[in-house]
Short mmCIF file of C-alpha atoms in Angstrom, two decimals:
data_model
loop_
_atom_site.label_atom_id
_atom_site.label_comp_id
_atom_site.label_asym_id
_atom_site.label_seq_id
_atom_site.Cartn_x
_atom_site.Cartn_y
_atom_site.Cartn_z
CA MET A 1 -36.89 -22.38 43.32
CA ALA A 2 -36.17 -25.67 41.31
CA GLU A 3 -34.52 -28.54 42.96
CA PRO A 4 -31.14 -29.61 41.65
CA THR A 5 -31.35 -32.64 39.51
CA ALA A 6 -29.48 -35.80 40.24
CA PRO A 7 -26.53 -36.61 38.26
CA ASN A 8 -27.98 -39.82 36.97
CA SER A 9 -30.89 -38.00 35.44
CA VAL A 10 -28.69 -35.46 33.63
CA LEU A 11 -26.65 -38.37 32.31
CA GLN A 12 -29.68 -40.24 31.15
CA THR A 13 -31.07 -37.12 29.43
CA TYR A 14 -27.72 -36.57 27.73
CA ARG A 15 -27.52 -40.14 26.47
CA ARG A 16 -31.23 -39.88 25.27
CA LEU A 17 -30.44 -36.70 23.31
CA MET A 18 -27.16 -37.98 21.94
CA GLY A 19 -29.36 -41.03 20.56
CA TYR A 20 -31.08 -38.49 18.41
CA ALA A 21 -27.91 -36.84 16.93
CA LEU A 22 -26.12 -39.99 16.36
CA PRO A 23 -27.75 -40.83 13.08
CA HIS A 24 -26.75 -37.62 11.79
CA TRP A 25 -22.93 -37.98 12.29
CA PRO A 26 -21.92 -37.49 8.77
CA ARG A 27 -23.59 -33.88 8.68
CA TYR A 28 -22.08 -33.10 12.00
CA LEU A 29 -18.61 -34.15 10.87
CA LEU A 30 -19.03 -31.87 7.66
CA ALA A 31 -19.91 -29.05 10.01
CA MET A 32 -16.93 -29.62 11.99
CA PHE A 33 -14.65 -29.81 8.93
CA GLY A 34 -16.21 -26.37 7.89
CA MET A 35 -15.26 -24.98 11.30
CA ALA A 36 -11.70 -26.36 11.00
CA ILE A 37 -11.19 -24.70 7.63
CA TYR A 38 -12.79 -21.47 8.92
CA ALA A 39 -10.44 -21.42 12.00
CA PHE A 40 -7.60 -21.97 9.54
CA THR A 41 -8.43 -19.30 7.22
CA GLN A 42 -8.66 -16.72 10.24
CA ALA A 43 -4.95 -17.58 11.15
CA SER A 44 -3.95 -17.55 7.56
CA PHE A 45 -5.35 -13.94 7.05
CA ALA A 46 -3.25 -12.91 10.18
CA SER A 47 -0.18 -14.37 8.59
CA LEU A 48 -0.71 -12.80 5.12
CA MET A 49 -0.67 -9.50 6.74
CA LYS A 50 3.09 -9.45 7.50
CA PRO A 51 4.14 -9.88 3.78
CA LEU A 52 1.45 -7.56 2.57
CA LEU A 53 2.86 -4.76 4.77
CA ASP A 54 6.49 -5.58 4.61
CA GLN A 55 7.00 -6.50 0.90
CA GLY A 56 3.94 -4.93 -0.63
CA ILE A 57 3.65 -1.40 1.14
CA LEU A 58 7.07 -0.74 2.48
CA LEU A 59 9.18 -2.26 -0.19
CA HIS A 60 6.68 -1.80 -3.22
CA ASP A 61 7.31 -5.14 -4.53
CA PRO A 62 5.23 -5.57 -7.71
CA VAL A 63 5.04 -9.36 -7.66
CA THR A 64 3.76 -9.23 -4.12
CA MET A 65 1.32 -6.32 -4.73
CA ARG A 66 -0.25 -8.55 -7.50
CA ARG A 67 -0.25 -11.79 -5.77
CA LEU A 68 -1.33 -11.00 -2.18
CA PRO A 69 -4.69 -9.24 -2.90
CA LEU A 70 -5.56 -12.38 -5.19
CA LEU A 71 -4.65 -14.54 -2.17
CA VAL A 72 -6.79 -12.50 0.32
CA VAL A 73 -9.78 -12.55 -1.91
CA GLY A 74 -9.18 -16.42 -2.36
CA LEU A 75 -8.95 -16.68 1.30
CA PHE A 76 -12.21 -14.95 2.06
CA LEU A 77 -13.96 -16.99 -0.63
CA LEU A 78 -12.82 -20.05 1.14
CA ARG A 79 -13.72 -18.72 4.55
CA GLY A 80 -17.11 -17.76 3.33
CA THR A 81 -17.70 -21.36 1.83
CA ALA A 82 -16.34 -22.95 5.05
CA ASP A 83 -18.58 -20.68 7.17
CA PHE A 84 -21.69 -21.65 5.24
CA LEU A 85 -20.71 -25.30 5.32
CA ALA A 86 -20.44 -25.40 9.13
CA ALA A 87 -23.59 -23.14 9.76
CA TYR A 88 -25.90 -24.94 7.17
CA ASN A 89 -24.89 -28.53 8.31
CA ILE A 90 -25.02 -27.83 12.11
CA SER A 91 -28.36 -25.99 11.76
CA TRP A 92 -29.69 -29.04 9.55
CA VAL A 93 -28.72 -31.54 12.35
CA GLY A 94 -30.41 -29.37 14.89
CA ARG A 95 -33.61 -29.02 12.79
CA SER A 96 -33.67 -32.66 12.24
CA ILE A 97 -33.54 -33.40 15.90
CA ILE A 98 -36.15 -30.99 16.87
CA LYS A 99 -38.31 -32.46 14.14
CA ARG A 100 -37.87 -35.99 15.42
CA LEU A 101 -38.56 -34.72 19.02
CA ARG A 102 -41.74 -33.11 17.77
CA GLN A 103 -43.01 -36.17 15.93
CA GLU A 104 -42.59 -38.32 19.07
CA THR A 105 -44.88 -36.12 21.24
#
């Protein structure tokens, strides 16, 4: 069984690995922005369901029946773009760190 590592060695390892990630902070920030937009669209989709059901289906409001489906499609386009932005950039950062680690050994 492996012995537990000392807190200092864990902290040293964490600092060393953060040193590899630090040069890529703009891509990491872009990934975080994409994640925030994705979370916003998730909440927005839930909030669009109430007017769609109340005004569109129950009251048969023609303006709502035309407008809300376009908003839902636009929201999903934004959501897909944000998801791609987040996944691509966070993967790019990870691959760049792995590439640098492999070059050092």
